[in-house]
Tab-separated table of C-alpha atoms and ligand atoms in Angstrom:
chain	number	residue	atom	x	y	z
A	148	UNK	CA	-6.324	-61.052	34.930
A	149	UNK	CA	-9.090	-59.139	33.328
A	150	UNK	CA	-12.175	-60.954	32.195
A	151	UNK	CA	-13.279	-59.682	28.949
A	152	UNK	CA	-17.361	-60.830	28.067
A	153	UNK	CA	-18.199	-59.615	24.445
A	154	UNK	CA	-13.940	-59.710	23.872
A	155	UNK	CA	-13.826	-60.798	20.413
A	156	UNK	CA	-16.418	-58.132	19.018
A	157	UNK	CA	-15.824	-54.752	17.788
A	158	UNK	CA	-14.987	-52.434	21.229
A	159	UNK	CA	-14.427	-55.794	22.690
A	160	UNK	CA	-11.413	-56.962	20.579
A	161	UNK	CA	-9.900	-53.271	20.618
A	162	UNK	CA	-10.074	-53.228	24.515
A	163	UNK	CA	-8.155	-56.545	24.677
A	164	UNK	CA	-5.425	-54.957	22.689
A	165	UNK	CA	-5.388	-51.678	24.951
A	166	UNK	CA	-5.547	-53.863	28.102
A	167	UNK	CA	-2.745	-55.900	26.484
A	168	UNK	CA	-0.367	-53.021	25.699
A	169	UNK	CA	-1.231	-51.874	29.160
A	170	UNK	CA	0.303	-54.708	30.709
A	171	UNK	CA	-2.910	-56.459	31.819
A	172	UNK	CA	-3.570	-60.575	31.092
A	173	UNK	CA	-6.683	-61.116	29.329
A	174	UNK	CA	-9.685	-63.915	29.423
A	175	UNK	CA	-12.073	-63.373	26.659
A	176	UNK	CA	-15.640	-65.167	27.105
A	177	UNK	CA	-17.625	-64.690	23.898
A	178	UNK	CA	-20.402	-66.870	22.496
A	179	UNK	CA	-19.021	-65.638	18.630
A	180	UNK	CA	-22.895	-64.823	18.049
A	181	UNK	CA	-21.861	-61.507	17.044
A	182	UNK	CA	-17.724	-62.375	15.877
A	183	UNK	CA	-14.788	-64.523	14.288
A	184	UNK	CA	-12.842	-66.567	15.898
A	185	UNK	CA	-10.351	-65.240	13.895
A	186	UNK	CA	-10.076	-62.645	15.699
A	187	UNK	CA	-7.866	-64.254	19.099
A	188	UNK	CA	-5.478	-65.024	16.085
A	189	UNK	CA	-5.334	-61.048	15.378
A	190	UNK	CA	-4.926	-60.219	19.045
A	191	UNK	CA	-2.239	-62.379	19.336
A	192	UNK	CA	-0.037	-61.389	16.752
A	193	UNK	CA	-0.714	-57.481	17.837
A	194	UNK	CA	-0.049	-58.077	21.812
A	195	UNK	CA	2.272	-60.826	21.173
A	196	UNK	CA	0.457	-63.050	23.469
A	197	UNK	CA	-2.674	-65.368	22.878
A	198	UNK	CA	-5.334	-63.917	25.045
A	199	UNK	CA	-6.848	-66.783	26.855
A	200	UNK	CA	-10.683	-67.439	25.020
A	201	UNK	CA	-13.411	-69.753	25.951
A	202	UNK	CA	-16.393	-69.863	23.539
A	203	UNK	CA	-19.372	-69.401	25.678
A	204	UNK	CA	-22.541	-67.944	26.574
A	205	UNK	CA	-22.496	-65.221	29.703
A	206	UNK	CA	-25.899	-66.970	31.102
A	207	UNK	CA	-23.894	-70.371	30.803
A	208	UNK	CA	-23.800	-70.088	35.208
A	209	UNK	CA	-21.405	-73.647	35.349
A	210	UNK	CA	-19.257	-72.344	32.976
A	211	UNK	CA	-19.436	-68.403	34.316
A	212	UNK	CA	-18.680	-69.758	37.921
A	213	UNK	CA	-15.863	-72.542	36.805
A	214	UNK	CA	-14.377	-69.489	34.982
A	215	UNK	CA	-13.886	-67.740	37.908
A	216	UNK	CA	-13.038	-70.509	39.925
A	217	UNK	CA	-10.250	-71.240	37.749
A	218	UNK	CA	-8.398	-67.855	37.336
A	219	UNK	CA	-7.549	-64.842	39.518
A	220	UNK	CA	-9.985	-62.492	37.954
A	221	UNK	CA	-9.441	-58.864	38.825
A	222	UNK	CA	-11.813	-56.766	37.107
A	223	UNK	CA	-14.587	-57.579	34.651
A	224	UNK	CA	-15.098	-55.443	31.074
A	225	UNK	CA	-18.694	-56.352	29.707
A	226	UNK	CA	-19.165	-56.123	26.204
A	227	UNK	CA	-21.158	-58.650	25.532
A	228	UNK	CA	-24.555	-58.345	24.458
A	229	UNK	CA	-27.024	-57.749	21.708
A	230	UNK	CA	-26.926	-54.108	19.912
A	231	UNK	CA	-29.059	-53.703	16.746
A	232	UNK	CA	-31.658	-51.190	17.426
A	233	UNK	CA	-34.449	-52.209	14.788
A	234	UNK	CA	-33.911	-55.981	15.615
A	235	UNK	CA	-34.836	-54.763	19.079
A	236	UNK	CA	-37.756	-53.996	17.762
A	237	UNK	CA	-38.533	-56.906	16.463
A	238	UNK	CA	-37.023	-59.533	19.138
A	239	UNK	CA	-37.623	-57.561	22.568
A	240	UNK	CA	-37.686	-60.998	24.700
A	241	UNK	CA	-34.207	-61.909	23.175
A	242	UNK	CA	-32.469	-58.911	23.388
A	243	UNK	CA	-34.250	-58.357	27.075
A	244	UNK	CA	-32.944	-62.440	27.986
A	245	UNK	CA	-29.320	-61.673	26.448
A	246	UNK	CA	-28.720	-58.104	28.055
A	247	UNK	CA	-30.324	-57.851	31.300
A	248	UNK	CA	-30.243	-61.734	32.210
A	249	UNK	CA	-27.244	-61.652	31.097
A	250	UNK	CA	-25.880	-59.420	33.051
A	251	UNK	CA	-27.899	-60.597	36.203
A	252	UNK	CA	-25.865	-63.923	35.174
A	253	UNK	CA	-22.376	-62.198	35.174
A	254	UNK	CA	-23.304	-60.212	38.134
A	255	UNK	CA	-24.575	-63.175	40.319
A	256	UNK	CA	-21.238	-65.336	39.397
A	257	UNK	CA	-19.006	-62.196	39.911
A	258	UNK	CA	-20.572	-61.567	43.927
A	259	UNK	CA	-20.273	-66.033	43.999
A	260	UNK	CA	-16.452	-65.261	43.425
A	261	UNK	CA	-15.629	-61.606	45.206
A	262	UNK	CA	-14.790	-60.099	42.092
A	263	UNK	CA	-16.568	-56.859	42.518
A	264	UNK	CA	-15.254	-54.581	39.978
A	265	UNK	CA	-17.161	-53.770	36.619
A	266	UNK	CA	-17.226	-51.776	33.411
A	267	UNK	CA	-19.807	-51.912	31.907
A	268	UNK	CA	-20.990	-50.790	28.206
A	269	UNK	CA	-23.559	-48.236	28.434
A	270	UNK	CA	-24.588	-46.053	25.401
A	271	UNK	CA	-25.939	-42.554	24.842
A	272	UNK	CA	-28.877	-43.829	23.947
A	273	UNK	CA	-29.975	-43.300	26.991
A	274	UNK	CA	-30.650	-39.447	26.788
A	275	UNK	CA	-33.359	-40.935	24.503
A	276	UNK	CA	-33.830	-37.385	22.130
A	277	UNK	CA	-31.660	-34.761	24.060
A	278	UNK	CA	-33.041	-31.237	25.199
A	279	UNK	CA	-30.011	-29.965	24.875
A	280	UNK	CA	-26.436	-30.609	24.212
A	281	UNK	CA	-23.600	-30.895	24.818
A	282	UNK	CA	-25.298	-33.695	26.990
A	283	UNK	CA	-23.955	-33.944	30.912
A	284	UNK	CA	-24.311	-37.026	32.427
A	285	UNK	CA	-26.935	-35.707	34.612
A	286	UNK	CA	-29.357	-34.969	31.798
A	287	UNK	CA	-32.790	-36.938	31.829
A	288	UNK	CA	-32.615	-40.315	30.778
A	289	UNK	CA	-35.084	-42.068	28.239
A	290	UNK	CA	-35.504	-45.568	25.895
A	291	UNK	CA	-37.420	-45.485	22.859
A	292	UNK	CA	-36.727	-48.647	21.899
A	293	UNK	CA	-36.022	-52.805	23.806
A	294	UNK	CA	-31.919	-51.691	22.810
A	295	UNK	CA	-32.203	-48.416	24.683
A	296	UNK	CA	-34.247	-49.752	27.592
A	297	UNK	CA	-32.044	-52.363	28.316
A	298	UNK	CA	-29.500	-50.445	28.988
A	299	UNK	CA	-31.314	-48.155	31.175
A	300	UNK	CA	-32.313	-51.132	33.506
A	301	UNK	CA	-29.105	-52.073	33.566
A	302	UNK	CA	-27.823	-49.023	34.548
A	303	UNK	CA	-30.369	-49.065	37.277
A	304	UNK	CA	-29.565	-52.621	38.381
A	305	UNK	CA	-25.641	-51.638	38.880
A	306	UNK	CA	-26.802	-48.708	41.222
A	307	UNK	CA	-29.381	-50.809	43.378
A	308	UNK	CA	-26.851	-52.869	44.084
A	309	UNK	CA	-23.821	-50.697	44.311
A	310	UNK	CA	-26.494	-48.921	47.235
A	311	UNK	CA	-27.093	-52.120	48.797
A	312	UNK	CA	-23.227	-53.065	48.937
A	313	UNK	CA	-20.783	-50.539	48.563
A	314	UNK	CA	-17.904	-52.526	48.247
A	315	UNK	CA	-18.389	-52.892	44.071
A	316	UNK	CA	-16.636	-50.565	42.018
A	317	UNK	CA	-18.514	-49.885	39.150
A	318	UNK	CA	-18.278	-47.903	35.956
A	319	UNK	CA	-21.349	-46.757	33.349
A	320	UNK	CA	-19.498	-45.359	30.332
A	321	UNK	CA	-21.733	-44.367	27.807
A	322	UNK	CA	-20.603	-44.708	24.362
A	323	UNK	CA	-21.801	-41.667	21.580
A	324	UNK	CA	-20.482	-43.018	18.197
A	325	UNK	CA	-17.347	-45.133	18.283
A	326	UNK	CA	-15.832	-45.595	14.313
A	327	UNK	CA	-12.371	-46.010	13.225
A	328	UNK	CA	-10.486	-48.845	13.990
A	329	UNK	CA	-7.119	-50.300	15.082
A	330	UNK	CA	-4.509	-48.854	12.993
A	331	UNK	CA	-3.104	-51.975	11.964
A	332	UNK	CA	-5.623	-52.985	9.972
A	333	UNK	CA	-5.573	-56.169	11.690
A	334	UNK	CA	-9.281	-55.977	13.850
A	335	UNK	CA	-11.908	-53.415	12.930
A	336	UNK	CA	-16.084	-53.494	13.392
A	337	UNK	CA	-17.478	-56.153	10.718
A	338	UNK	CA	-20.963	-55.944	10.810
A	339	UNK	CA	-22.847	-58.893	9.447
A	340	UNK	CA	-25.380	-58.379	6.410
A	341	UNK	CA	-26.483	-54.351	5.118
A	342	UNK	CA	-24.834	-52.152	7.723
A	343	UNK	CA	-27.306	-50.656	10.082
A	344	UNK	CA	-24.543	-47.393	11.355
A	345	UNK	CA	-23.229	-44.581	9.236
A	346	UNK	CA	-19.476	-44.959	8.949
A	347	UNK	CA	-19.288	-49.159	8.103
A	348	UNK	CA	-21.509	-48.086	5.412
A	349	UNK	CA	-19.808	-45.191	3.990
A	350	UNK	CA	-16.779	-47.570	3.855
A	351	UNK	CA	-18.806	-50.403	1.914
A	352	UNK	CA	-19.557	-47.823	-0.465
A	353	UNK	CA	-16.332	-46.400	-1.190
A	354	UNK	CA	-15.117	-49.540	-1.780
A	355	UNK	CA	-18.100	-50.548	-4.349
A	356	UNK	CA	-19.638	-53.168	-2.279
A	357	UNK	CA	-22.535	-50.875	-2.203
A	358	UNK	CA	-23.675	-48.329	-4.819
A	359	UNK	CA	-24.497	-45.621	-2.923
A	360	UNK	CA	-25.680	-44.376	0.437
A	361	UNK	CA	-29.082	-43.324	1.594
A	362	UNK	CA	-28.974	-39.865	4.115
A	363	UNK	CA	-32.142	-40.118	6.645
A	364	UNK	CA	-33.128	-36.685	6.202
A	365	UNK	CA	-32.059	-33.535	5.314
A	366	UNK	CA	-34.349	-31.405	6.828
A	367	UNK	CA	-33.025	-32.254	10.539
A	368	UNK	CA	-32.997	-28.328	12.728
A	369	UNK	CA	-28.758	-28.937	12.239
A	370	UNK	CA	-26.185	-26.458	9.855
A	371	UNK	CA	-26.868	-28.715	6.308
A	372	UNK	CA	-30.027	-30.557	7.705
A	373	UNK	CA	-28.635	-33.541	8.068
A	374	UNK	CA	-27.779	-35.522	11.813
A	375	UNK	CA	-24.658	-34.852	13.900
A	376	UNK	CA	-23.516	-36.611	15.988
A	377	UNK	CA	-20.616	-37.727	18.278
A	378	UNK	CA	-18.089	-40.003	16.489
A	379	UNK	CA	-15.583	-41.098	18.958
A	380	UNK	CA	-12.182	-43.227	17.405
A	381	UNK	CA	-12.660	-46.772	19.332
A	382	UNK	CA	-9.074	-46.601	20.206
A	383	UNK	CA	-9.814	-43.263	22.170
A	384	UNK	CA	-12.874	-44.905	23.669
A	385	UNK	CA	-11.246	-48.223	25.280
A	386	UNK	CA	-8.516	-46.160	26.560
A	387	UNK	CA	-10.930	-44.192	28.164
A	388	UNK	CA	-11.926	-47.959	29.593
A	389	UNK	CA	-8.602	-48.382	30.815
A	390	UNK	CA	-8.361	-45.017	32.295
A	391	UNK	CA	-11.782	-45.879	34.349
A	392	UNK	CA	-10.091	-49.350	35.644
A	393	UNK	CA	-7.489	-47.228	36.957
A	394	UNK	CA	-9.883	-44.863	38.673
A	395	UNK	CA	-11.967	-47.556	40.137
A	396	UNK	CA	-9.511	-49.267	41.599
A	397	UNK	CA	-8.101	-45.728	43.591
A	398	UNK	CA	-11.215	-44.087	44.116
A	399	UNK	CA	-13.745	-47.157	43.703
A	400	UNK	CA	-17.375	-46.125	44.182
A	401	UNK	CA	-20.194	-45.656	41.158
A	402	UNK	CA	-18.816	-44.103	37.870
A	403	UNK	CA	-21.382	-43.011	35.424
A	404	UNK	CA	-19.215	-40.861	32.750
A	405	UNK	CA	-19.419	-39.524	28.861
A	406	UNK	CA	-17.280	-41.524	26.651
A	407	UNK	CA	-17.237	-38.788	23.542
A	408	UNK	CA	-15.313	-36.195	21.806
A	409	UNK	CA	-17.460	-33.134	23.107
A	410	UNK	CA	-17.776	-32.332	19.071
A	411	UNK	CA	-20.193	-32.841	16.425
A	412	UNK	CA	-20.234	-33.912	12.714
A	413	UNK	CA	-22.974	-34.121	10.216
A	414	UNK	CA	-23.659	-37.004	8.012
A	415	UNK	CA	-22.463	-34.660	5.134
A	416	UNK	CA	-19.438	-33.823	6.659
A	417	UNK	CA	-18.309	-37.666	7.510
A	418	UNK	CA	-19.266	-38.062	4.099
A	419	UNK	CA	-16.535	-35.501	2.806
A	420	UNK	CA	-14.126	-36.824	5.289
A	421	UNK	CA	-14.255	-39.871	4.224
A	422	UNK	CA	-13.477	-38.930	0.559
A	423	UNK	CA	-11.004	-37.134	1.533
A	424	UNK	CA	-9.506	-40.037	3.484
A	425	UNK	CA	-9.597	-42.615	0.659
A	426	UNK	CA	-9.519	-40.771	-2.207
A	427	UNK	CA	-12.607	-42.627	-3.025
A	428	UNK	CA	-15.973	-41.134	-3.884
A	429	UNK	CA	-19.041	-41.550	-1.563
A	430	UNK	CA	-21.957	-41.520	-3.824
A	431	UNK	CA	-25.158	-40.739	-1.812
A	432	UNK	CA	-29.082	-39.872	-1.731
A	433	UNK	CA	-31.503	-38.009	0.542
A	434	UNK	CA	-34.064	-40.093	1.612
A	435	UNK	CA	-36.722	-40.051	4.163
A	436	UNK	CA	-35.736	-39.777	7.668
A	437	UNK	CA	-34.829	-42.909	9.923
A	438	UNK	CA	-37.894	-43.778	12.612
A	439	UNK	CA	-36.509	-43.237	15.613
A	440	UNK	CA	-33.797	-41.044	14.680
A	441	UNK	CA	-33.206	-37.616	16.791
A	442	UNK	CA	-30.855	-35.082	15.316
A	443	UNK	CA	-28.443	-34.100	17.320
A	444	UNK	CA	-26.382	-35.769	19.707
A	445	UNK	CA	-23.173	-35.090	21.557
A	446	UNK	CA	-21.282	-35.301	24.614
A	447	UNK	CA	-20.147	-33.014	27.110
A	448	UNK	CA	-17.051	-34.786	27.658
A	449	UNK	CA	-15.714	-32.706	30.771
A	450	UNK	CA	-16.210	-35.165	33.450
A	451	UNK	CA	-14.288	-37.684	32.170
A	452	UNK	CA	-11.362	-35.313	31.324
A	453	UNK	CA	-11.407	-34.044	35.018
A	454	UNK	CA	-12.259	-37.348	36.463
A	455	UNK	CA	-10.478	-40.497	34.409
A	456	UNK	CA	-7.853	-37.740	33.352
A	457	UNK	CA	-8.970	-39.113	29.959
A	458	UNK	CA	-9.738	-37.055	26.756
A	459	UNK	CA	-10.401	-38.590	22.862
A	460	UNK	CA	-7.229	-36.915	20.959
A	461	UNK	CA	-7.666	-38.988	17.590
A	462	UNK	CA	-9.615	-36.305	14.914
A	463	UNK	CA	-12.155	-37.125	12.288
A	464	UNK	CA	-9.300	-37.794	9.592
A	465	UNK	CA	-7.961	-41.066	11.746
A	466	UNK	CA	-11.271	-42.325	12.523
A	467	UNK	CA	-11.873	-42.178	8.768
A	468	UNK	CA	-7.806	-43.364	7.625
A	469	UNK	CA	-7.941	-46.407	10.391
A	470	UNK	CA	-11.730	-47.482	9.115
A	471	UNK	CA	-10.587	-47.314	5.571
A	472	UNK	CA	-6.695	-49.403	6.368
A	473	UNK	CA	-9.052	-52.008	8.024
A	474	UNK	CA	-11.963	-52.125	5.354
A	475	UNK	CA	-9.836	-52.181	2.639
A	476	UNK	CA	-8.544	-55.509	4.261
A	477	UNK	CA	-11.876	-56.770	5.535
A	478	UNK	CA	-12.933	-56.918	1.784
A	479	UNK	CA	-9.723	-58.872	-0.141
A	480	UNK	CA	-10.168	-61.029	3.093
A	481	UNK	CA	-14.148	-61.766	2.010
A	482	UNK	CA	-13.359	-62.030	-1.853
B	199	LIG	P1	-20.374	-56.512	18.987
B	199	LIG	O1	-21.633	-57.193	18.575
B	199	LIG	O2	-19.310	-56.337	17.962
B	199	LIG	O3	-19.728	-57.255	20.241
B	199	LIG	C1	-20.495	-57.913	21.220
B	199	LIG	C2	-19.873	-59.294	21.414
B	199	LIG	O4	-20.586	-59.991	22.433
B	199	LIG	C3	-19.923	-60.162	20.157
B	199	LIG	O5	-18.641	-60.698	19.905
B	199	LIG	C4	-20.935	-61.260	20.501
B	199	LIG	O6	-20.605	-62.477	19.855
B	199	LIG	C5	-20.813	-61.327	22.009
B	199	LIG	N1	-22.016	-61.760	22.725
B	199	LIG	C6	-23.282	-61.311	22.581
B	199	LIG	N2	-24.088	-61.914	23.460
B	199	LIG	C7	-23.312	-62.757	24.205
B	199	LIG	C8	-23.557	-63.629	25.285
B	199	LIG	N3	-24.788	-63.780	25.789
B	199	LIG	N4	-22.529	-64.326	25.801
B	199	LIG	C9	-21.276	-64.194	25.302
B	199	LIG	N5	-20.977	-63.370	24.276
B	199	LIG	C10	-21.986	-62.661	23.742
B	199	LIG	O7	-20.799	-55.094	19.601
B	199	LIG	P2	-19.887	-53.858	20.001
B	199	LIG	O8	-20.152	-52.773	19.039
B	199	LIG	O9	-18.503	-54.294	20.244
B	199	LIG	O10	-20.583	-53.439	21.369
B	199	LIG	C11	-20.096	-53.869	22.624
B	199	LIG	C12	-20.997	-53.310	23.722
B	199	LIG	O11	-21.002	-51.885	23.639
B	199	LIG	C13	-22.461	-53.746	23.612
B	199	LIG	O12	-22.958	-53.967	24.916
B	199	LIG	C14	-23.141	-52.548	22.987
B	199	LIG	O13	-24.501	-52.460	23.335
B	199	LIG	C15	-22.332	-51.413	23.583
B	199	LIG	N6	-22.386	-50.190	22.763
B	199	LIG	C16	-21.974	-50.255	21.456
B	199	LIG	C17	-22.050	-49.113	20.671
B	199	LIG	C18	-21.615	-49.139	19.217
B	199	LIG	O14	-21.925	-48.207	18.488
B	199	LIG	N7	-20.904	-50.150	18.736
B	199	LIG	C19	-22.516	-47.912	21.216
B	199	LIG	C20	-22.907	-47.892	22.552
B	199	LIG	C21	-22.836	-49.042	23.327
B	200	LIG	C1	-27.449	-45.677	16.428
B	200	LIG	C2	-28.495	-46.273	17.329
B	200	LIG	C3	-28.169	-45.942	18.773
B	200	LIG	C4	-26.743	-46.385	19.125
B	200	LIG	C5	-25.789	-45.691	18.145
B	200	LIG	C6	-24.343	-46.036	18.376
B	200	LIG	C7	-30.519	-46.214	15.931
B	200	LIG	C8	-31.873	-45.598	15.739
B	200	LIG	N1	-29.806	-45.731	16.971
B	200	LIG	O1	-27.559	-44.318	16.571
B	200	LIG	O2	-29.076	-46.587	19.643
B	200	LIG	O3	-26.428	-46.030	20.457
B	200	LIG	O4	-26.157	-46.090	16.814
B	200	LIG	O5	-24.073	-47.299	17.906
B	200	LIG	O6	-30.130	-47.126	15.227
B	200	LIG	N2	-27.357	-42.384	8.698
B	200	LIG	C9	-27.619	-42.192	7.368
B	200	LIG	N3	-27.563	-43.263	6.526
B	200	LIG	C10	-27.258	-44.523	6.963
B	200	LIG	C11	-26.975	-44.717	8.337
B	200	LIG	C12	-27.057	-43.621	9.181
B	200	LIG	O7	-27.894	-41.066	6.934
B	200	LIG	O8	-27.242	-45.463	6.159
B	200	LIG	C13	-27.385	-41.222	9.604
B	200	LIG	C14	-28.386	-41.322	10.743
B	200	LIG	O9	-29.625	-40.824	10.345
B	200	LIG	C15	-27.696	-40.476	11.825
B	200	LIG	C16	-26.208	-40.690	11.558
B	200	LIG	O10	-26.115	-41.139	10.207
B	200	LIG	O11	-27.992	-39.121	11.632
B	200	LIG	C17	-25.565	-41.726	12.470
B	200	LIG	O12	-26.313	-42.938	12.392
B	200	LIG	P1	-25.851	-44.266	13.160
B	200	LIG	O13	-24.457	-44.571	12.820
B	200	LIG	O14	-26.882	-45.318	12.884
B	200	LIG	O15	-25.865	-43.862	14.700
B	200	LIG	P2	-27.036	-43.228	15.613
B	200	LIG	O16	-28.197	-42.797	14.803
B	200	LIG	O17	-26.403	-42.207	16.469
């Protein structure tokens, strides 16, 4: 069984269903802070089975270390935590409480029950503002913001103490932009209040929720000005997961890997795409740039193809098509 933290949010819920289809039993611990129940009900209709869930909090230690009493755990995937950049900002101590103790939590109930294997949800935010890409993985690593740094000290946790016991497997993907969702329709990312990434708010606006979107800058050193980055279809991505499961458990060790497609878009172009997708117009103005924003950002992807034999294969068009199917239903579901 696979213990899912985070399992009924956005790369959460789509992992289930790839772990599902690949055969795997699933225990989803989320604390819904962040998600809809509703959402087990989804999973089960696409895998066909009810994934178990237990509605909890990762720093709950009873309930962590009755979990894993209970059930044969295998392998942990940890999605859970806190991701808004800006409310970083603002709430450092909670985002620094939910993240990192968080995943001290996990970690200490994981080594309490021998379950030593982890993937764990890093973000390439950690390059901080790249000087150059295609970014390796060996590139210098940075946090400009509570989000970003979070991740870093995790990162650095997992490799103190994969050096002080080598018998953990553990994996560091690092996300660039996941979008796009299950093709379905049926789960999809549902971000609560104004959309703080590009592509859930393109979609609110071609459906008329909003009235038009605002482009941080257009005066970014990129072809039209505007940012590129790294959109990555979450379906790719938690494959790519699945892939590093498999490789930990032949080759074990410390992963630290690229989850991306190796290839850029601008916010002009994902703007066109997604016309083109919906047949829907994508009204927009330039406005000042985001704080904080860099503008350009994308992966070299070539360890993970030679390592996790794992490359993204879904284009721009599906990530747009599959985030359109699913927002489309998202919005007669919230009428
Ligand atoms: P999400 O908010 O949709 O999912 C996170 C889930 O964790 C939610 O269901 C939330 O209810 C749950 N959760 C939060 N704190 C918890 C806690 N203490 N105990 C139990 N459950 C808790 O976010 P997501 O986009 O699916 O991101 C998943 C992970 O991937 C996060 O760690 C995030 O930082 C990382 N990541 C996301 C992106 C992205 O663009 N979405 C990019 C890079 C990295
Ligand atoms: C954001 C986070 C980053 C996180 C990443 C993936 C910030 C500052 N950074 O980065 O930590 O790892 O998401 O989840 O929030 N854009 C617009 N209009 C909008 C929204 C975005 O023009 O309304 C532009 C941005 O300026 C950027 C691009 O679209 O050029 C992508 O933005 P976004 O989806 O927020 O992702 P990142 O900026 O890469």
């Amino acid at each position: 069984m696979i213990l899912v933290t985070g399992g009924a949010g956005y790369i959460g819920s789509h992992a289930c269903a790839a772990l599902a289809s690949a055969g795997h039993e699933i225990l989803i611990v989320d604390n819904l802070s962040n998600s809809r129940r509703s959402v087990i009900d989804e999973l089960a209709v696409l895998s066909g089975v009810r994934p178990l869930f237990v509605e909890g909090d990762i720093r709950d230690s009873s309930l962590m270390n009755n979990l894993f009493r209970k059930y044969t755990v295998k392998a942990v995937f940890h999605f859970a935590g806190l991701k808004a950049v800006g409310e970083s900002v603002q709430k450092p101590l909670e985002y620094y409480d939910n993240n990192i103790r968080g995943t001290l939590d996990l970690l200490d109930a994981m080594r309490r029950a021998s379950v030593k294997t982890l993937i764990f949800s890093s973000s390439a935010t950690v390059y901080g503002d790249p000087e150059r890409v295609p970014i390796p993985e060996s590139a210098p690593r940075s946090a400009t913001n509570p989000y970003g740094r979070s991740k870093l000290v995790i990162e650095d946790i997992l490799a103190d103490l994969y050096g002080a016991e080598d018998d953990w497997r553990i994996a560091r993907l690092r996300y660039f932009n996941p979008v796009g969702a299950h093709p379905s329709g049926r789960i999809g990312e549902a971000p609560q209040g104004i959309p703080n990434n590009l592509m859930p708010f393109i979609a609110q606006v071609a459906t008329g929720q909003r009235e038009f979107l605002n482009v941080y800058g257009n005066d970014y050193p990129t072809p039209d000005g505007t940012g590129v980055r790294d959109y990555i279809h979450v379906m790719d991505l938690v494959e790519g997961h699945v892939a590093a499961l498999e490789y930990l458990r032949n080759a074990g060790g410390l992963l630290t890997v690229n989850l991306g497609t190796g290839q850029g878009y601008s916010v002009l172009e994902m703007i066109k795409a997604f016309e083109q997708a919906s047949g829907r117009s994508v009204p927009y103005r330039i406005a000042a740039r985001r704080p904080g924003d860099i503008a350009q950002c994308w992966a070299d992807s070539s360890l993970a193809r030679e390592l996790l034999d794992w490359k993204a294969t879904r284009k721009l068009a599906e990530m747009c098509t599959d985030t359109w199917r699913w927002q489309k239903s998202a919005a007669m579901f919230n009428q």
